[in-house]
Short mmCIF file of C-alpha atoms in Angstrom, two decimals:
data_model
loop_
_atom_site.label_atom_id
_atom_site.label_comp_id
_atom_site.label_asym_id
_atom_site.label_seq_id
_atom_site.Cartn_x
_atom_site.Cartn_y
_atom_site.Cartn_z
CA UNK H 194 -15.47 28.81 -3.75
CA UNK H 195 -12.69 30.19 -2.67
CA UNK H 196 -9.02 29.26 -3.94
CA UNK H 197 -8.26 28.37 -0.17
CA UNK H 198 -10.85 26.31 -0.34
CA UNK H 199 -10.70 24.72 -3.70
CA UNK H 200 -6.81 24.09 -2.89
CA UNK H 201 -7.24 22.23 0.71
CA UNK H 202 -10.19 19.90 -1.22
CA UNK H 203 -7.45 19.07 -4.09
CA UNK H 204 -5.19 18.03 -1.61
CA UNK H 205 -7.53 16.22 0.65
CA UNK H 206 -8.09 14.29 -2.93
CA UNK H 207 -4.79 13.66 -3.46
CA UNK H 208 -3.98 11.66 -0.26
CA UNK H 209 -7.67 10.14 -0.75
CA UNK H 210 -5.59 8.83 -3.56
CA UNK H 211 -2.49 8.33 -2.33
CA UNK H 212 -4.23 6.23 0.42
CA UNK H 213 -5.87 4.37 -2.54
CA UNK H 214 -2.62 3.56 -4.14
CA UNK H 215 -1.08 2.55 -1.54
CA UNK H 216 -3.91 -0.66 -0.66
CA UNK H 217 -4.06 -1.30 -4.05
CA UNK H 218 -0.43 -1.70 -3.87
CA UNK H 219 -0.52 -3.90 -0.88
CA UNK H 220 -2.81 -6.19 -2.38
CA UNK H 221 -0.92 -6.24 -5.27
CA UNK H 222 2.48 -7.64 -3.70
CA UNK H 223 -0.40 -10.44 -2.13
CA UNK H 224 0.67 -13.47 -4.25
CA UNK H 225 -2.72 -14.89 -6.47
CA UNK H 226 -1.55 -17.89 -5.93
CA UNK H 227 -2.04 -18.36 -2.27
CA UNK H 228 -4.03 -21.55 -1.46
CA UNK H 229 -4.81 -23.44 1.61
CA UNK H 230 -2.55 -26.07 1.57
CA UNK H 231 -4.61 -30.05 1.46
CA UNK H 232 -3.71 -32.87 3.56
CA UNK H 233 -2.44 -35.96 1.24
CA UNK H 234 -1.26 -38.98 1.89
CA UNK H 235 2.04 -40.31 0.61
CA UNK H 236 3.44 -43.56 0.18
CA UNK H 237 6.52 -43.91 2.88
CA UNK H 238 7.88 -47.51 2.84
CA UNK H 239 6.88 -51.20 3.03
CA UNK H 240 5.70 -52.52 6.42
CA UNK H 241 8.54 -54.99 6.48
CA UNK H 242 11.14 -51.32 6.90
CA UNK H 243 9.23 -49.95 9.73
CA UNK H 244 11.89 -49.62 12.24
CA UNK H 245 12.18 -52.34 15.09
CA UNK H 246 13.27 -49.73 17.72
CA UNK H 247 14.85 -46.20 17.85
CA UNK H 248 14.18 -43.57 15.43
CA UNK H 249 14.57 -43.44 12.03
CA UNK H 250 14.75 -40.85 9.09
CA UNK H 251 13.30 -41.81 6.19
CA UNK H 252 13.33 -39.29 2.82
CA UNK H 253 10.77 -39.22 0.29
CA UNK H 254 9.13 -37.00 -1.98
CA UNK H 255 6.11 -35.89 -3.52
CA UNK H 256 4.78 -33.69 -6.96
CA UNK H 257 3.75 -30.07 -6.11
CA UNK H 258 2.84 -27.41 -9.27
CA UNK H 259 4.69 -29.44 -11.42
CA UNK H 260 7.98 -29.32 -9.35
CA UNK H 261 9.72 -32.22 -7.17
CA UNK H 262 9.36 -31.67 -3.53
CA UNK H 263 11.87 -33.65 -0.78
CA UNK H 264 10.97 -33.86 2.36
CA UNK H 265 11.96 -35.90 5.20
CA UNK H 266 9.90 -37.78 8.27
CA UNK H 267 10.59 -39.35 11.31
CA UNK H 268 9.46 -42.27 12.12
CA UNK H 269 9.81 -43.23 15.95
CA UNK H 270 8.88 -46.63 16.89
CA UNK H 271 7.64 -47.68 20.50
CA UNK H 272 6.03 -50.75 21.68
CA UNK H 273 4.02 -52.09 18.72
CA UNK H 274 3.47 -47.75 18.28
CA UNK H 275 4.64 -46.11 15.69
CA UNK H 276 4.74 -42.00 15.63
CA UNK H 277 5.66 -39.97 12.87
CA UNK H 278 7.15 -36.92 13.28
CA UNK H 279 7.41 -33.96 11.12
CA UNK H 280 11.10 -32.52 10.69
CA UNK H 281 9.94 -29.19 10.64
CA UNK H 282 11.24 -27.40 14.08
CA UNK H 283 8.12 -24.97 15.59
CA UNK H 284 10.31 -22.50 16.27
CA UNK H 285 11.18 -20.95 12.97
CA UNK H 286 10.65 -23.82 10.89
CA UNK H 287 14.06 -25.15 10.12
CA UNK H 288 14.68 -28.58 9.77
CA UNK H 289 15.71 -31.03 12.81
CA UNK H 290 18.07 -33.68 12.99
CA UNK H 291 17.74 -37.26 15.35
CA UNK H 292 21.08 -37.16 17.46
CA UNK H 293 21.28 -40.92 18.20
CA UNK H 294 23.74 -40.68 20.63
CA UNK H 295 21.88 -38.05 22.86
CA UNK H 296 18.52 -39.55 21.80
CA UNK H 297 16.99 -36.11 21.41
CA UNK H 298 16.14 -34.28 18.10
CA UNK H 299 18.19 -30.96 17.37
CA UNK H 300 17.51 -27.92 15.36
CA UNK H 301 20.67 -26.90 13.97
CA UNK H 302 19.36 -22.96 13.47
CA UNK H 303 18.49 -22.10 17.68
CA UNK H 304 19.43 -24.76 19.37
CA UNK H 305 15.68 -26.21 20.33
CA UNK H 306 15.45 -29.44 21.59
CA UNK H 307 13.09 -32.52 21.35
CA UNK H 308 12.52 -36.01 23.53
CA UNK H 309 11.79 -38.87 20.98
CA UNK H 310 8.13 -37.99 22.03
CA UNK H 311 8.29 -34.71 20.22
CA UNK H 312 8.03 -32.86 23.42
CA UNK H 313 10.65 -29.96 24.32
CA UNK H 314 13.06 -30.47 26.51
CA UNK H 315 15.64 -27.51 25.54
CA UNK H 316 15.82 -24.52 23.59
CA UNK H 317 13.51 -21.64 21.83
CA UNK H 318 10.72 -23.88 20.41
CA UNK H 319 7.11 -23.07 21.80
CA UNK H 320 5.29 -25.93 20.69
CA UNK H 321 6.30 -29.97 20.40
CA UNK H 322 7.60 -31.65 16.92
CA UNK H 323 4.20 -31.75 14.92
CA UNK H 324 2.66 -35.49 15.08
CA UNK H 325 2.25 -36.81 11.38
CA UNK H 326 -0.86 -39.51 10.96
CA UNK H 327 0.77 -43.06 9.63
CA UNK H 328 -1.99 -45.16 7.69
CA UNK H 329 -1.38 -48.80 7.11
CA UNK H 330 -3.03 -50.51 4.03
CA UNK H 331 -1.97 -53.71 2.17
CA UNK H 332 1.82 -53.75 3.93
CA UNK H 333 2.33 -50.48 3.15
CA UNK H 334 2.80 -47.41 4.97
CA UNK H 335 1.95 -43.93 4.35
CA UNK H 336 2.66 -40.36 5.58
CA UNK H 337 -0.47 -37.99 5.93
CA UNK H 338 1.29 -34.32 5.39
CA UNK H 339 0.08 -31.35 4.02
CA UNK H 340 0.82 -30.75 -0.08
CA UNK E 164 41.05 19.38 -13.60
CA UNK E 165 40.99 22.81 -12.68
CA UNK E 166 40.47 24.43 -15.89
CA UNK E 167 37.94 21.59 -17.44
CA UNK E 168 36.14 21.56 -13.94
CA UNK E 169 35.81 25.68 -14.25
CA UNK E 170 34.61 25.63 -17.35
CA UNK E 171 31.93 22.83 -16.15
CA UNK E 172 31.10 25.03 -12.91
CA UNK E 173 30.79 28.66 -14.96
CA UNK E 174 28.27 26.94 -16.87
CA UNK E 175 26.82 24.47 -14.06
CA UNK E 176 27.20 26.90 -11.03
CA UNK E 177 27.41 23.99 -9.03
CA UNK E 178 30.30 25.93 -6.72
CA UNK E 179 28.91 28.78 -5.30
CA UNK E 180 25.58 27.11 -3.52
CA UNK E 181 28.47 24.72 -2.15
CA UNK E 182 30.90 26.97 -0.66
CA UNK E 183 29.35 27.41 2.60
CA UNK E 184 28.75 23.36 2.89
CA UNK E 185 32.71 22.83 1.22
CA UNK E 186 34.79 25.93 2.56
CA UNK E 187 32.84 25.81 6.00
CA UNK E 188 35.53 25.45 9.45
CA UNK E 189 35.67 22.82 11.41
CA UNK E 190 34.12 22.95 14.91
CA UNK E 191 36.92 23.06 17.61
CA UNK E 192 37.39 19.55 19.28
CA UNK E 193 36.35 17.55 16.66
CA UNK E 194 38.60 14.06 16.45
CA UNK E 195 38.60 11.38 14.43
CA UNK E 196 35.41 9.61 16.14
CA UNK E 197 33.29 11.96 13.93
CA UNK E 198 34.79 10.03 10.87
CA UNK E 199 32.69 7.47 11.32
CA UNK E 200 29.75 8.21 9.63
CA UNK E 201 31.02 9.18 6.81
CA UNK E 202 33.13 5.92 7.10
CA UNK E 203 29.57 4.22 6.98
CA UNK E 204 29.35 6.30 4.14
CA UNK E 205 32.38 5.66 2.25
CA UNK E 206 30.93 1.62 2.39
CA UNK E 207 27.68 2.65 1.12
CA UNK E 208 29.38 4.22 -1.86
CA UNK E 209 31.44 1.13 -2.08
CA UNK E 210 28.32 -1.52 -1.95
CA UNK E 211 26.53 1.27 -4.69
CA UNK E 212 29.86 0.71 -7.06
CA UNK E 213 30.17 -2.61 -6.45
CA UNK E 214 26.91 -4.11 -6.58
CA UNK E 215 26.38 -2.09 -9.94
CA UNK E 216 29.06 -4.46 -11.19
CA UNK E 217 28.07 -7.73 -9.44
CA UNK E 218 24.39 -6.76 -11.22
CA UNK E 219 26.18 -7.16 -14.60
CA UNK E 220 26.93 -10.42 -14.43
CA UNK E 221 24.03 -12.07 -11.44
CA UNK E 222 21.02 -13.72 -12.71
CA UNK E 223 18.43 -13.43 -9.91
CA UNK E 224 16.29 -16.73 -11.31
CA UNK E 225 15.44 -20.14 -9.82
CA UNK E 226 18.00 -21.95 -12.11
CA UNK E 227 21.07 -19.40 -13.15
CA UNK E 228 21.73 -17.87 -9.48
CA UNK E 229 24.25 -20.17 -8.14
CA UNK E 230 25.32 -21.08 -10.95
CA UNK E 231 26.23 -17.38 -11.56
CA UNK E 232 27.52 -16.44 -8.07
CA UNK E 233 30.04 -19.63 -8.84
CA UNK E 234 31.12 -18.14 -12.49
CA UNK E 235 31.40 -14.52 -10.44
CA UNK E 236 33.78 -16.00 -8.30
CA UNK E 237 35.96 -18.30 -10.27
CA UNK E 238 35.71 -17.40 -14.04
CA UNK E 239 35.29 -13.79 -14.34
CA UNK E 240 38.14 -11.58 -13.99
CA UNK E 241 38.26 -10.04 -10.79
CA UNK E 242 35.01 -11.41 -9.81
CA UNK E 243 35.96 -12.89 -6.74
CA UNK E 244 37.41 -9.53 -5.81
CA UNK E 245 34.37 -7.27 -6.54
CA UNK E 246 32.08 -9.91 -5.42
CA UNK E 247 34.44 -10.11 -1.98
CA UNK E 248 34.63 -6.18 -1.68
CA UNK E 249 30.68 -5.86 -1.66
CA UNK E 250 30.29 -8.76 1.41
CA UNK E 251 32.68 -6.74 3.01
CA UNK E 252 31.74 -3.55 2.54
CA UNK E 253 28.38 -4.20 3.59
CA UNK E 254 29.17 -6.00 6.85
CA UNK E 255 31.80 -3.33 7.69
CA UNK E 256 29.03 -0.52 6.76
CA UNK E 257 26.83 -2.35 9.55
CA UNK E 258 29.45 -1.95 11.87
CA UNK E 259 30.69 1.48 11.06
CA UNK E 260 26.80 2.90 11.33
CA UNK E 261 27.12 1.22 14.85
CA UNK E 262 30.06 2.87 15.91
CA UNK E 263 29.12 5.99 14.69
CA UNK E 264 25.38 5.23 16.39
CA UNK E 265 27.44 4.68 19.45
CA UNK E 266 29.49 8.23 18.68
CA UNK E 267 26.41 10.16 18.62
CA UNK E 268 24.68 8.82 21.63
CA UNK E 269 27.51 9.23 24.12
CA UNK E 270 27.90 12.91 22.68
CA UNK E 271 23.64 13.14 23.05
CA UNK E 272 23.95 14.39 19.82
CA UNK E 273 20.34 12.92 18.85
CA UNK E 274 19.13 15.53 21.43
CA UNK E 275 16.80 18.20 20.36
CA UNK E 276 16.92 20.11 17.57
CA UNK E 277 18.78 16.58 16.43
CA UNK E 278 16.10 13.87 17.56
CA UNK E 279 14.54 14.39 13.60
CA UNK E 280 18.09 13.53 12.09
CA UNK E 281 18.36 10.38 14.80
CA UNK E 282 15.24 9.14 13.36
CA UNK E 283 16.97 9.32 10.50
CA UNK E 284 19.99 7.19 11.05
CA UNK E 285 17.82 4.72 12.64
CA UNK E 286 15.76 4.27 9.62
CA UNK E 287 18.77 4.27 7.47
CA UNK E 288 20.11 1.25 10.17
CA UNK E 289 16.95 -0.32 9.32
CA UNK E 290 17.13 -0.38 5.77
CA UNK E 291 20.98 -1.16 5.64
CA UNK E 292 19.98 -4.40 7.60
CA UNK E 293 16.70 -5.06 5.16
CA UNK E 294 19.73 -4.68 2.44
CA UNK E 295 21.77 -7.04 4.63
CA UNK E 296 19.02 -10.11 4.84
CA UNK E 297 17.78 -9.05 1.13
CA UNK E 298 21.36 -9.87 -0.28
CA UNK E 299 22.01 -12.93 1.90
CA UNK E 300 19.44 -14.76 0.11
CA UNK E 301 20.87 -13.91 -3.42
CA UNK E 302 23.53 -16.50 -3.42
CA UNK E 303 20.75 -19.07 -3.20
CA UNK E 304 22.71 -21.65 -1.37
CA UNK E 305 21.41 -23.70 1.43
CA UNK E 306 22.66 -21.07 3.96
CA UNK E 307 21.02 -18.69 2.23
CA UNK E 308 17.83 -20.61 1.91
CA UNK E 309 18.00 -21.65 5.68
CA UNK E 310 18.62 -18.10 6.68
CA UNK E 311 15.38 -17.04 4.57
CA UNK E 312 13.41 -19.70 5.81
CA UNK E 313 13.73 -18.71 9.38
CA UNK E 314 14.02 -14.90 9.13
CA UNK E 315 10.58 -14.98 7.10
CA UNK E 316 9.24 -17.36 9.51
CA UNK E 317 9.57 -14.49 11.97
CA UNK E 318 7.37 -12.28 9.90
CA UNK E 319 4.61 -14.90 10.68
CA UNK E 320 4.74 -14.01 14.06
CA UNK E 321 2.98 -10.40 13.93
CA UNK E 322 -0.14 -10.67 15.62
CA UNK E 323 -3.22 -10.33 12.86
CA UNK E 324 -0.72 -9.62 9.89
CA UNK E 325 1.70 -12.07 10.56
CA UNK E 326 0.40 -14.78 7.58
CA UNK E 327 -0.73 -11.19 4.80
CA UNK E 328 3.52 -10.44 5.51
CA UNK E 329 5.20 -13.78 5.56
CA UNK E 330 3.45 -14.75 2.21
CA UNK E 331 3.62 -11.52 1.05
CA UNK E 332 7.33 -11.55 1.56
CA UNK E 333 8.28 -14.89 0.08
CA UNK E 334 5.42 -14.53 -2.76
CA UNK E 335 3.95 -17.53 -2.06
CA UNK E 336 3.53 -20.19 0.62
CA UNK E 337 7.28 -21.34 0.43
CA UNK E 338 10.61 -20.13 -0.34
CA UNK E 339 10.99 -20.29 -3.98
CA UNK E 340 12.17 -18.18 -7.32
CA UNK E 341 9.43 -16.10 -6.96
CA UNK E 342 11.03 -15.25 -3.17
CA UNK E 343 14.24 -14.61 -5.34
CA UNK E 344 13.22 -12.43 -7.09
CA UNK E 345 10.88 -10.42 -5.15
CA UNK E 346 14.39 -10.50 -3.17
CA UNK E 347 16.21 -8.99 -5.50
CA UNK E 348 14.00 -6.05 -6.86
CA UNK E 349 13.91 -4.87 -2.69
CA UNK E 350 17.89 -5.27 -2.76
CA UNK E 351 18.95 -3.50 -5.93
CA UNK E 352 15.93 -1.05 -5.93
CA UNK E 353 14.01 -0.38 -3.31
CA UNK E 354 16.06 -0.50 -0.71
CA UNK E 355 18.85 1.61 -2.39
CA UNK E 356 16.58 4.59 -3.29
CA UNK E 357 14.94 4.47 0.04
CA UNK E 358 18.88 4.85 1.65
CA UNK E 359 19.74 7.22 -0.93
CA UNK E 360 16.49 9.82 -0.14
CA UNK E 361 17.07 8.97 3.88
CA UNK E 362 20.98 9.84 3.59
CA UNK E 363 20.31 12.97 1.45
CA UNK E 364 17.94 13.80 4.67
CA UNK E 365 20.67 12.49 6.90
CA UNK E 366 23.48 15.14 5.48
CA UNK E 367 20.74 17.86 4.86
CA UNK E 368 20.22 18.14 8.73
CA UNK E 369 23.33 17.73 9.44
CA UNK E 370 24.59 20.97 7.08
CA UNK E 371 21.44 22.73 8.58
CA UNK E 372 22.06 21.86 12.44
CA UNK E 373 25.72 21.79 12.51
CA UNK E 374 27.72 19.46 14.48
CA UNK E 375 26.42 19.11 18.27
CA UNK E 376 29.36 20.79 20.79
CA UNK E 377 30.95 17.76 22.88
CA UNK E 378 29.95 17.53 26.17
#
């Protein structure tokens, strides 16, 4: 072989390598820990606090790897309905806040805007507030989100 | 310093390769719009100096962060100042690569045999904004946290990658330490070594090329 030869194969190995590295690396910074995340539900209130009319914010918070998680829903109530929204806004995932006066939800980060149905009436968001399933049992309500 | 410094150089030779780079003449026509680079520059060195001192004292955990940011600012000696100098310096180094951005192109000074160095300063824009949005987390304050939330959200929005880079990014599913300090090593490693290698690019075309005539 010829040390042209031998030289361009000892390069060609060396981004073969490099190339190697480099995905190895990429899985690397891949957290382990990712997992799909399971839906739950959580206890909210007793029937009795469901609101009679309007909106309402209502905090609670759940156990996640051993750390305290709050979170915040929505609960809007209709006629004999009640829908549960998810604070989180669709745009870029900040959280939104019920202006009572307006009667519209707002994300403080872009500006988006909801109805009290969820559904967009202003603003950056592609997709309405995110409905949250609200399970009745024994007088008291829970929250079906994602843990 | 002259003697001391001679004695350094007959043993260094670090003046002679210089000379042509430090005794060089000015182009005719230059003005003071062709300061701003190494304006930019003069930040940079700042944020380097700085943030090497703000690094003494930060803890990038879940816990201390805050907590340290507040005892930077109101119980170490000068803290607020350094602490103040580096958020300066590094929004006034965003603007000054601007203006001098804006220097170049009305001169077309990124023309050829320049468009390689252009390249250049745009990737060195790029990373001084990575450094920007790295270090705005640090603090760990609810702006902070807000500001991460949403500005890795938009990671999740490149087609087929988008979820590999968002979790990737924040080192798990939401923003936590682990975001911290993944955070951190990008702000006071990674992204300083890649500006240092792009700026000692930057200048080496620049000594190489010259200084493009004015229009």
């Amino acid at each position: 072989m010829k040390r042209r030869d031998f030289l361009k194969k000892v390069i060609k190995a060396f981004f073969l390598t490099l190339t190697a590295f480099i995905f190895s690396a990429s899985i690397y910074i891949y957290p382990s820990n990712i997992r799909k995340r399971r839906f739950h539900y959580i206890y909210l209130m007793d029937e009795d606090d469901l609101p009679k009319k309007g909106v309402r914010k209502i905090e609670f918070h759940y156990e996640r790897e051993h750390r305290i998680v709050n979170s915040r829903v929505f609960v809007v109530a209709g006629n004999d309905k009640f829908t549960a929204f998810s604070p989180v806004c669709t745009h870029l995932g900040c959280l939104v806040n019920w202006d009572n006066n307006k009667k519209e939800f707002l994300c403080p980060c872009h500006g988006g805007k909801y109805n009290a149905s969820g559904e967009v009436i202003a603003g950056p968001p592609p997709k309405p507030l995110t409905r949250l399933p609200l399970e009745i049992k024994d007088g008291k309500v829970y929250v079906g989100i994602k843990v | 310093m002259g003697k001391i410094f001679d004695w350094i150089d007959s043993h260094f030779g670090v003046k002679e390769p210089h000379k042509r780079f430090l005794q060089r003449t000015i182009p005719p026509n230059v003005n003071y719009s062709y300061c701003l680079g190494g304006i930019a520059f003069t930040y940079f060195l700042m944020l380097a100096f700085t943030g090497l001192l703000l690094s003494i004292y930060y803890v990038p955990s879940e816990k201390e962060a805050f907590k340290s940011i507040i005892a930077i600012t109101n119980e170490v000696t000068l803290g607020w100042f350094i602490r103040s100098l580096h958020k300066w310096s590094a929004n006034l180094f965003i603007v000054f690569i601007i203006f001098h951005a804006i220097r170049v192109f009305i001169h077309k000074a990124y023309k050829p045999p320049r468009e390689l160095n252009w390249m250049a300063g745009v990737l060195g824009f790029v990373v001084a904004m990575a450094s920007g949005f790295t270090g705005y987390l640090l603090p760990w304050d609810q702006k902070a946290y807000w500001a991460t939330e949403v500005g890795t959200s938009m990671f999740g929005t490149v087609p087929l990658i988008g979820d590999y880079l968002i979790y990737a990014v924040r080192g798990g599913l939401d923003i936590n330490g682990t975001t911290l300090i993944r955070f951190y090593s990008l702000h006071v490693l990674y992204l300083p070594i890649s500006m240092v290698i792009i700026l000692w690019a930057h200048f080496h075309m620049v000594k190489r090329q010259g200084i493009a005539k004015r229009l």
